[in-house]
Coordinates of C-alpha atoms in Angstrom, one line a residue:
Chain A
M6 CA -14.2 -4.2 -18.9
R7 CA -16.4 -3.3 -16.0
L8 CA -15.1 -1.1 -13.1
F9 CA -16.9 -1.5 -9.8
G10 CA -16.3 1.8 -7.9
Y11 CA -17.7 4.6 -5.9
W12 CA -17.6 8.2 -7.1
R13 CA -15.8 9.5 -4.0
S14 CA -13.4 6.5 -3.6
T15 CA -9.9 7.8 -4.2
T16 CA -8.7 4.3 -5.1
A17 CA -11.4 3.9 -7.8
Y18 CA -10.5 7.4 -9.0
R19 CA -6.9 6.2 -9.6
V20 CA -8.1 3.4 -11.8
R21 CA -10.5 5.6 -13.7
I22 CA -7.6 7.9 -14.6
A23 CA -5.4 5.1 -15.7
L24 CA -8.1 3.6 -17.9
N25 CA -8.7 7.0 -19.5
L26 CA -5.0 7.6 -20.0
K27 CA -4.6 4.3 -21.7
Q28 CA -7.8 5.0 -23.7
L29 CA -9.5 1.9 -22.6
E30 CA -13.3 1.7 -22.7
Y31 CA -15.1 0.5 -19.6
E32 CA -18.5 0.3 -18.0
S33 CA -18.8 1.9 -14.6
V34 CA -20.7 0.0 -12.0
P35 CA -21.5 2.0 -8.8
V36 CA -21.1 0.3 -5.4
N37 CA -22.6 2.6 -2.7
L38 CA -20.1 2.4 0.1
V39 CA -22.1 4.5 2.4
S40 CA -25.2 2.2 2.3
G41 CA -22.8 -0.8 2.6
E42 CA -23.3 -2.4 -0.8
Q43 CA -19.7 -3.6 -0.7
K44 CA -20.7 -6.0 2.0
L45 CA -23.5 -7.7 0.1
P46 CA -22.7 -11.4 -0.7
D47 CA -22.6 -11.0 -4.5
Y48 CA -20.1 -8.2 -4.3
A49 CA -18.0 -9.9 -1.5
A50 CA -17.7 -13.0 -3.7
L51 CA -16.2 -10.8 -6.4
N52 CA -14.0 -8.8 -4.0
P53 CA -13.2 -10.6 -0.7
S54 CA -11.8 -7.4 0.8
R55 CA -15.3 -5.8 0.4
A56 CA -13.9 -2.7 -1.0
V57 CA -13.7 -0.8 -4.3
P58 CA -12.4 -0.9 -6.9
T59 CA -12.8 -4.2 -8.7
L60 CA -12.0 -4.4 -12.4
V61 CA -13.7 -7.2 -14.2
T62 CA -11.7 -8.0 -17.3
D63 CA -13.1 -9.0 -20.7
D64 CA -12.6 -12.7 -19.8
G65 CA -14.6 -12.2 -16.6
T66 CA -11.6 -12.2 -14.1
A67 CA -12.2 -10.0 -11.1
L68 CA -9.0 -8.0 -10.2
T69 CA -8.9 -6.3 -6.9
Q70 CA -6.6 -3.8 -5.0
S71 CA -6.1 -0.6 -7.0
M72 CA -2.3 -0.8 -7.0
A73 CA -2.4 -4.4 -8.3
I74 CA -4.9 -3.3 -11.0
L75 CA -2.7 -0.4 -12.1
D76 CA 0.3 -2.8 -12.4
W77 CA -1.9 -5.2 -14.4
L78 CA -3.0 -2.4 -16.7
E79 CA 0.7 -1.3 -17.2
E80 CA 1.8 -4.8 -18.0
T81 CA -1.1 -5.7 -20.4
R82 CA -1.6 -2.2 -22.0
P83 CA 1.9 -0.7 -21.8
E84 CA 1.2 2.5 -23.8
P85 CA 1.1 5.2 -22.8
A86 CA 3.4 4.1 -19.9
L87 CA 2.6 5.0 -16.3
L88 CA 6.1 4.3 -15.3
P89 CA 9.5 5.2 -16.8
R90 CA 11.7 2.4 -18.3
D91 CA 14.7 2.8 -16.1
A92 CA 14.5 0.6 -13.0
T93 CA 15.8 3.2 -10.5
L94 CA 13.4 5.8 -11.8
R95 CA 10.6 3.4 -11.7
A96 CA 11.4 2.8 -8.0
R97 CA 11.4 6.5 -7.3
V98 CA 8.0 7.0 -9.0
R99 CA 6.6 3.9 -7.1
A100 CA 8.0 5.2 -3.8
A101 CA 6.1 8.5 -4.2
A102 CA 2.9 6.6 -5.3
F103 CA 3.1 4.2 -2.3
G104 CA 3.6 7.2 0.0
I105 CA 0.0 7.9 -0.7
A106 CA -1.2 4.4 -1.4
T107 CA 0.2 3.0 1.9
D108 CA 0.9 5.9 4.2
V109 CA -2.1 8.2 3.6
H110 CA -5.2 6.5 2.0
P111 CA -5.4 3.4 4.2
V112 CA -5.4 5.3 7.5
N113 CA -8.1 7.7 6.2
N114 CA -10.6 5.6 4.5
L115 CA -14.3 5.1 5.4
R116 CA -13.8 2.0 7.6
I117 CA -11.2 3.7 9.7
V118 CA -13.4 6.8 10.1
E119 CA -16.3 4.6 11.2
R120 CA -14.1 2.7 13.7
L121 CA -12.8 5.9 15.2
K122 CA -16.4 7.2 15.7
A123 CA -17.3 3.8 17.2
M124 CA -14.5 4.4 19.7
G125 CA -16.1 7.7 20.8
H126 CA -14.5 10.3 18.6
T127 CA -16.3 13.2 17.1
Q128 CA -16.4 14.3 13.5
D129 CA -13.9 17.1 14.4
D130 CA -11.5 14.5 15.8
V131 CA -11.8 12.4 12.7
V132 CA -11.2 15.3 10.4
A133 CA -8.1 16.3 12.4
W134 CA -6.9 12.7 12.2
M135 CA -7.3 12.6 8.4
N136 CA -5.6 16.0 7.9
H137 CA -2.7 15.0 10.1
W138 CA -1.8 12.0 7.9
M139 CA -2.4 14.0 4.7
E140 CA -0.1 16.8 5.9
L141 CA 2.7 14.3 6.6
G142 CA 2.1 12.4 3.4
F143 CA 2.0 15.5 1.2
A144 CA 5.2 16.8 2.8
T145 CA 7.0 13.6 2.0
F146 CA 5.5 13.5 -1.4
S147 CA 6.8 17.0 -2.1
D148 CA 10.3 15.9 -1.2
L149 CA 10.1 13.0 -3.6
V150 CA 8.8 14.6 -6.8
E151 CA 11.1 15.9 -9.4
D152 CA 12.0 19.6 -9.3
G153 CA 10.6 21.7 -12.1
S154 CA 8.9 19.0 -14.2
A155 CA 5.5 19.5 -15.6
F156 CA 4.1 16.4 -13.8
C157 CA 5.4 14.6 -10.7
F158 CA 8.1 13.0 -12.8
G159 CA 8.8 14.2 -16.3
D160 CA 6.6 15.7 -18.9
A161 CA 3.7 13.2 -18.9
P162 CA 1.4 12.1 -16.1
G163 CA 2.1 8.7 -14.5
L164 CA 1.6 6.5 -11.5
A165 CA 2.5 9.2 -8.9
D166 CA 0.2 11.8 -10.5
L167 CA -2.8 9.4 -10.5
C168 CA -2.3 8.7 -6.8
L169 CA -1.7 12.4 -6.0
V170 CA -4.8 13.9 -7.7
P171 CA -7.4 11.8 -5.9
Q172 CA -5.8 12.3 -2.6
L173 CA -5.8 16.1 -3.1
Y174 CA -9.5 15.8 -3.9
N175 CA -10.0 14.1 -0.5
A176 CA -7.9 16.9 1.1
R177 CA -10.2 19.5 -0.3
R178 CA -13.2 17.6 0.8
W179 CA -12.0 17.9 4.4
N180 CA -11.0 21.5 4.0
M181 CA -7.3 20.9 4.4
N182 CA -5.1 23.9 3.9
L183 CA -3.1 23.1 0.8
T184 CA -1.1 26.4 0.6
P185 CA 2.1 24.7 2.1
F186 CA 2.1 22.4 -1.0
P187 CA 2.1 24.7 -4.1
R188 CA 4.2 22.3 -6.2
L189 CA 1.5 19.6 -5.7
T190 CA -1.4 21.9 -6.5
E191 CA 0.3 23.1 -9.6
I192 CA 0.8 19.5 -10.8
E193 CA -2.9 18.8 -9.9
A194 CA -4.1 21.8 -12.0
R195 CA -2.0 20.5 -15.0
C196 CA -3.4 17.0 -14.6
L197 CA -7.0 18.1 -14.3
A198 CA -6.6 20.1 -17.5
L199 CA -6.2 16.8 -19.3
R200 CA -9.3 15.0 -20.4
A201 CA -8.2 11.7 -18.9
F202 CA -8.2 13.2 -15.4
D203 CA -11.1 15.5 -15.9
A204 CA -13.4 12.7 -17.0
A205 CA -12.4 10.7 -13.9
R206 CA -13.3 13.4 -11.4
P207 CA -15.7 12.2 -8.7
E208 CA -18.3 14.8 -9.6
R209 CA -18.5 13.6 -13.2
Q210 CA -19.5 10.0 -12.2
A211 CA -23.1 8.8 -12.7
D212 CA -23.4 8.0 -8.9
A213 CA -22.2 11.4 -7.7
A214 CA -24.8 12.6 -5.2
Chain B
M9 CA 23.8 -2.9 -0.7
R10 CA 22.9 -1.5 2.7
L11 CA 19.5 -2.1 4.2
F12 CA 18.4 0.4 6.9
G13 CA 15.8 -1.4 9.0
Y14 CA 14.6 -2.2 12.4
W15 CA 14.3 -5.8 13.7
R16 CA 10.6 -5.6 14.5
S17 CA 9.5 -3.6 11.4
T18 CA 7.4 -5.9 9.3
T19 CA 8.2 -3.9 6.2
A20 CA 12.0 -4.3 6.7
Y21 CA 11.3 -8.0 7.4
R22 CA 9.7 -8.3 3.9
V23 CA 12.8 -6.9 2.2
R24 CA 15.2 -9.1 4.2
I25 CA 13.3 -12.1 3.0
A26 CA 13.4 -11.0 -0.6
L27 CA 17.1 -10.2 -0.4
N28 CA 17.7 -13.7 1.0
L29 CA 15.5 -15.5 -1.5
K30 CA 17.4 -13.8 -4.3
Q31 CA 20.7 -14.6 -2.6
L32 CA 21.9 -11.0 -2.5
E33 CA 24.4 -9.9 0.1
Y34 CA 23.7 -6.8 2.1
E35 CA 24.8 -4.9 5.2
S36 CA 22.2 -4.4 7.8
V37 CA 22.0 -0.9 9.3
P38 CA 19.7 -0.7 12.4
V39 CA 17.5 2.4 12.8
N40 CA 15.9 2.4 16.3
L41 CA 12.3 3.4 15.6
V42 CA 11.4 3.4 19.3
S43 CA 14.1 6.0 20.2
G44 CA 13.2 8.0 17.1
E45 CA 16.3 7.6 15.0
Q46 CA 14.2 7.6 11.9
K47 CA 13.5 11.3 12.5
L48 CA 17.2 12.4 12.7
P49 CA 18.2 14.7 9.9
D50 CA 20.7 12.4 8.2
Y51 CA 18.2 9.6 8.0
A52 CA 15.4 11.9 6.9
A53 CA 17.6 13.1 4.1
L54 CA 17.9 9.5 2.9
N55 CA 14.2 8.6 3.5
P56 CA 11.8 11.6 3.5
S57 CA 9.0 9.4 4.9
R58 CA 11.2 8.9 8.1
A59 CA 10.4 5.2 8.0
V60 CA 12.2 2.0 7.4
P61 CA 13.2 0.2 5.2
T62 CA 15.6 2.1 3.0
L63 CA 17.8 0.1 0.6
V64 CA 20.9 1.9 -0.5
T65 CA 22.0 0.3 -3.7
D66 CA 25.6 -0.3 -4.9
D67 CA 25.6 3.0 -6.7
G68 CA 24.5 4.9 -3.6
T69 CA 20.8 5.4 -4.6
A70 CA 18.4 5.3 -1.7
L71 CA 15.3 3.4 -2.4
T72 CA 12.3 3.7 -0.1
Q73 CA 8.9 2.1 0.5
S74 CA 9.1 -1.7 0.9
M75 CA 6.7 -2.5 -2.0
A76 CA 8.7 -0.3 -4.4
I77 CA 11.9 -1.9 -3.2
L78 CA 10.5 -5.3 -3.8
D79 CA 9.4 -4.4 -7.4
W80 CA 12.9 -3.0 -8.0
L81 CA 14.5 -6.2 -6.8
E82 CA 12.2 -8.2 -9.0
E83 CA 13.0 -6.1 -12.0
T84 CA 16.7 -6.0 -11.5
R85 CA 17.3 -9.4 -10.0
P86 CA 14.5 -11.5 -11.7
E87 CA 15.6 -14.9 -10.4
P88 CA 14.2 -16.6 -8.4
A89 CA 11.0 -14.8 -9.3
L90 CA 8.7 -13.4 -6.6
L91 CA 5.8 -13.1 -9.1
P92 CA 4.5 -15.6 -11.7
R93 CA 4.9 -14.7 -15.4
D94 CA 1.2 -14.6 -16.3
A95 CA -0.3 -11.1 -16.0
T96 CA -3.5 -12.3 -14.4
L97 CA -1.8 -14.5 -11.9
R98 CA 0.6 -11.6 -11.1
A99 CA -2.4 -9.4 -10.4
R100 CA -3.8 -12.1 -8.0
V101 CA -0.6 -12.4 -6.1
R102 CA -0.2 -8.7 -5.9
A103 CA -3.8 -8.3 -4.7
A104 CA -3.1 -10.7 -1.8
A105 CA 0.2 -8.9 -1.0
F106 CA -1.5 -5.5 -1.0
G107 CA -4.2 -6.8 1.2
I108 CA -1.6 -6.8 3.9
A109 CA 0.6 -3.9 2.6
T110 CA -2.2 -1.4 2.3
D111 CA -5.1 -2.7 4.4
V112 CA -3.3 -4.1 7.5
H113 CA 0.2 -2.8 8.1
P114 CA -0.4 0.9 7.6
V115 CA -3.2 1.1 10.1
N116 CA -1.2 -0.9 12.7
N117 CA 2.2 0.6 12.6
L118 CA 4.0 2.5 15.4
R119 CA 3.0 6.0 14.4
I120 CA -0.7 5.0 14.4
V121 CA -0.4 3.4 17.8
E122 CA 1.4 6.5 19.2
R123 CA -1.3 8.7 17.7
L124 CA -4.1 6.6 19.2
K125 CA -2.4 6.8 22.6
A126 CA -2.1 10.6 22.3
M127 CA -5.9 10.6 21.7
G128 CA -6.4 9.0 25.1
H129 CA -6.6 5.4 24.2
T130 CA -5.1 2.6 26.5
Q131 CA -2.7 -0.1 25.5
D132 CA -5.7 -2.5 25.5
D133 CA -7.7 -0.3 23.1
V134 CA -4.7 -0.2 20.8
V135 CA -4.2 -4.0 20.8
A136 CA -7.9 -4.4 20.1
W137 CA -7.5 -2.0 17.2
M138 CA -4.5 -3.8 15.7
N139 CA -6.1 -7.2 16.1
H140 CA -9.4 -6.0 14.5
W141 CA -7.6 -5.0 11.2
M142 CA -5.5 -8.1 11.3
E143 CA -8.6 -10.4 11.6
L144 CA -10.2 -8.7 8.7
G145 CA -7.0 -8.7 6.6
F146 CA -6.2 -12.4 7.3
A147 CA -9.8 -13.4 6.5
T148 CA -9.5 -11.7 3.1
F149 CA -6.1 -13.1 2.5
S150 CA -7.4 -16.6 3.3
D151 CA -10.0 -16.1 0.6
L152 CA -7.4 -15.0 -2.0
V153 CA -4.6 -17.6 -1.6
E154 CA -4.6 -20.7 -3.8
D155 CA -6.2 -23.9 -2.5
G156 CA -3.9 -26.7 -1.5
S157 CA -0.6 -25.2 -2.8
A158 CA 2.5 -25.4 -0.6
F159 CA 2.9 -21.6 -0.5
C160 CA 0.4 -18.9 -1.0
F161 CA 0.5 -19.4 -4.7
G162 CA 2.2 -22.4 -6.2
D163 CA 5.2 -24.4 -5.0
A164 CA 7.7 -21.6 -4.3
P165 CA 7.5 -18.7 -2.0
G166 CA 6.7 -15.3 -3.5
L167 CA 5.5 -11.7 -2.9
A168 CA 2.4 -12.8 -1.0
D169 CA 4.3 -15.1 1.3
L170 CA 6.9 -12.4 2.2
C171 CA 4.1 -10.0 3.1
L172 CA 2.2 -12.7 5.1
V173 CA 5.0 -14.1 7.3
P174 CA 6.0 -10.7 8.9
Q175 CA 2.4 -9.8 9.5
L176 CA 1.8 -13.1 11.3
Y177 CA 4.9 -12.3 13.4
N178 CA 3.2 -9.1 14.4
A179 CA -0.1 -10.9 15.1
R180 CA 1.7 -13.2 17.5
R181 CA 3.4 -10.3 19.1
W182 CA 0.0 -8.9 20.1
N183 CA -1.3 -12.4 21.1
M184 CA -3.9 -12.6 18.4
N185 CA -5.8 -15.9 18.2
L186 CA -4.6 -17.4 14.9
T187 CA -6.6 -20.7 15.1
P188 CA -9.3 -19.4 12.6
F189 CA -6.5 -19.2 10.0
P190 CA -4.9 -22.7 9.8
R191 CA -4.1 -22.4 6.1
L192 CA -2.1 -19.2 6.8
T193 CA -0.1 -20.7 9.7
E194 CA 0.6 -23.8 7.6
I195 CA 2.1 -21.7 4.9
E196 CA 4.0 -19.7 7.6
A197 CA 5.6 -22.9 9.0
R198 CA 6.6 -24.0 5.5
C199 CA 8.2 -20.6 4.8
L200 CA 10.0 -20.4 8.1
A201 CA 11.6 -23.8 7.5
L202 CA 13.4 -22.1 4.6
R203 CA 16.8 -20.5 5.3
A204 CA 15.8 -17.3 3.5
F205 CA 12.9 -16.7 5.8
D206 CA 14.5 -18.0 9.0
A207 CA 17.6 -15.7 8.6
A208 CA 15.2 -12.8 8.2
R209 CA 13.3 -13.3 11.4
P210 CA 13.3 -10.3 13.8
E211 CA 14.9 -12.2 16.6
R212 CA 17.9 -13.1 14.4
Q213 CA 18.8 -9.5 13.7
A214 CA 21.7 -7.8 15.4
D215 CA 19.5 -5.1 16.9
A216 CA 17.0 -7.5 18.4
A217 CA 16.5 -6.5 22.1

């Protein structure tokens, strides 16, 4: 499999963690979002949303949208599981994951930042914007995770953890104060101590600048 | 089951369609987003993200995040299916659905509009902002749907259709020009001719103003 990604993309980071947790080998193909490589015709033909990640499977199928890719991985490579078996628990884990995947990441990504700047906003305005949505999102996420478990839900990392850790990376990048969220940073530390998470870190990627 | 929603919420609209397609009875509980009822303590205890929809199941469990609720419905009430059986096709349908659920809706919802206005933007600026993301999202969505099928994928409505139709409602609300997307408006017309979609329309809800 080939994963088209970008070192700092939090959505590509999610998929890297999942591939590592499921011990799947893949080739990493960097797409430089800052220079606009995602808009080049060859890449846009692969991924009409002109975004990362794209996972090209062994039979050449291009899968897009990180949350759809994660579902596909879970369905085709079920072990180790990213979701519990019980339907209600699955819904709880997914709700936490979507709290980041729909309520935080989409309003903070590069194209939104570029649009706000084109509307006359400064870098400080944009950082305040990003931190505002992360604060709300992390507060909600803190309410949703299980109490006292090693990871977000239970004693193994799963879908919620692999959405959380990349978003916390982004929070640190923009100097957000994370002291109100000790439960989340504890889970983060436990995740990053695992090889699957550590190897997926942005700074460990070949295209890290 | 009880569905806490708001007539104009496109995410509640998705869940109403799914409940109708699966022929599940539910009680509708309106939450007035404009007057801020979603922020009241009783509701926030049910849904920490202070958003709609929330589906309270027969055993009293509160499920949040529309995409997680849709997965739960699909897993617990599999017929009629919202997703195909083949894993690669499922990933394609999900990618289209997430194109709306992550790339369009979150950047256009009420709290974003309120934030932009608080940053000094006019109603015209905000409408231009919303239409910009819808144009990009609908263009991508058009590239992803199947060619020539009755619905987005195949001959029955599914997850992609029930994300598309509410977002097109929102596009019309903001007077977006939909003529560049004839395939999508054709699918929309075919969906709205079905009772499950028609009964879920915003204007058919008890709280429609």
